[in-house]
Amino acid sequence: MKDPGNKVIVININIDGIPVFPTNTVEMEPILCRVVSAIDSEPFVVSISAGKGKSKSLGEFFCPFLEEMIQFEKEGLELDGQRYTIKIGAIICDAPARQFVKAIKGHNRYGGCERCTQKGTHIKAHKRMVFANLYDFALRTENSFRNKTSKNHHVGTSPLLPLHLDMISSFPLDYMHLVLLCVFKRLILVWSGQWHKKKLRHKIGMREKACIDRRLRRIGISYPKYFYRIPRSRAY
Ligand SMILES: [Zn+2]
């Protein structure tokens, strides 16, 4: 049975870069937090660093957040006489940000798969790194990550290691880049005949494109305001 005296607050952390102005290279890199134990909680800012391009020093970028988080993990939080344990549920970032905060190789380099130890195959013709073997390689684990068992995966030491965090499962892979902007975007290009630039039997015709366009615009009207990227018309 759960100990009623020990309540846990689970938080998710998000790290991403936001261009401040469209015309120059100044970027803000906020660390955001959301309490996931409360489903209606809004994300709030933990820290913001800004500068030209991405942060160069991992230590500098994480220092204020880490100090506070380590203290929370050690001492918990007391609110209205109740002590809470604070736990990180997930660190949510896109692939470049994960590579940065975990100090690992990019997904387009040998040893770049975050989930298993296969080296990968570079397909020259498509300029792609492929991790196609789903069965023959050991999965990465919390221990293998912390002990840097796979030498070809790490490029440094992640500043997040002092936290009680599973360095593999606490970093979900992002659906937007893996599926929507990668696989699905390529499928659309193939279906619309723009991938190989040749006439295909299954090519989507102008009438179908116009129909998809209409439907996308119709769906866009009903999207909640919280969605930043709503479906929009695409000029072919
Ligand atoms: Zn893999």
PDB file of C-alpha atoms in Angstrom, residues 10-11 14 33 50 87 100 127 134 141 161 171 189 192 208:
ATOM      1  CA  VAL A  10       6.058  14.254 -10.851  1.00  0.00           C
ATOM      2  CA  ILE A  11       7.325  16.963 -13.164  1.00  0.00           C
ATOM      3  CA  ASN A  14      11.199  20.645 -21.641  1.00  0.00           C
ATOM      4  CA  CYS A  33       8.527  22.580 -16.347  1.00  0.00           C
ATOM      5  CA  ALA A  50      19.822  33.745 -24.566  1.00  0.00           C
ATOM      6  CA  LYS A  87      10.548  13.366  -9.236  1.00  0.00           C
ATOM      7  CA  PHE A 100      23.057  18.279 -26.467  1.00  0.00           C
ATOM      8  CA  LYS A 127      22.733  10.536 -47.431  1.00  0.00           C
ATOM      9  CA  LEU A 134      15.458  -4.423 -34.662  1.00  0.00           C
ATOM     10  CA  THR A 141      20.184   0.654 -20.333  1.00  0.00           C
ATOM     11  CA  LEU A 161      23.908  12.439 -14.400  1.00  0.00           C
ATOM     12  CA  PHE A 171      13.951  10.804 -22.694  1.00  0.00           C
ATOM     13  CA  LEU A 189       6.581  13.425 -51.255  1.00  0.00           C
ATOM     14  CA  SER A 192       2.728  13.282 -54.719  1.00  0.00           C
ATOM     15  CA  GLU A 208      -6.982  14.820 -54.738  1.00  0.00           C
TER      16      GLU A 208
END
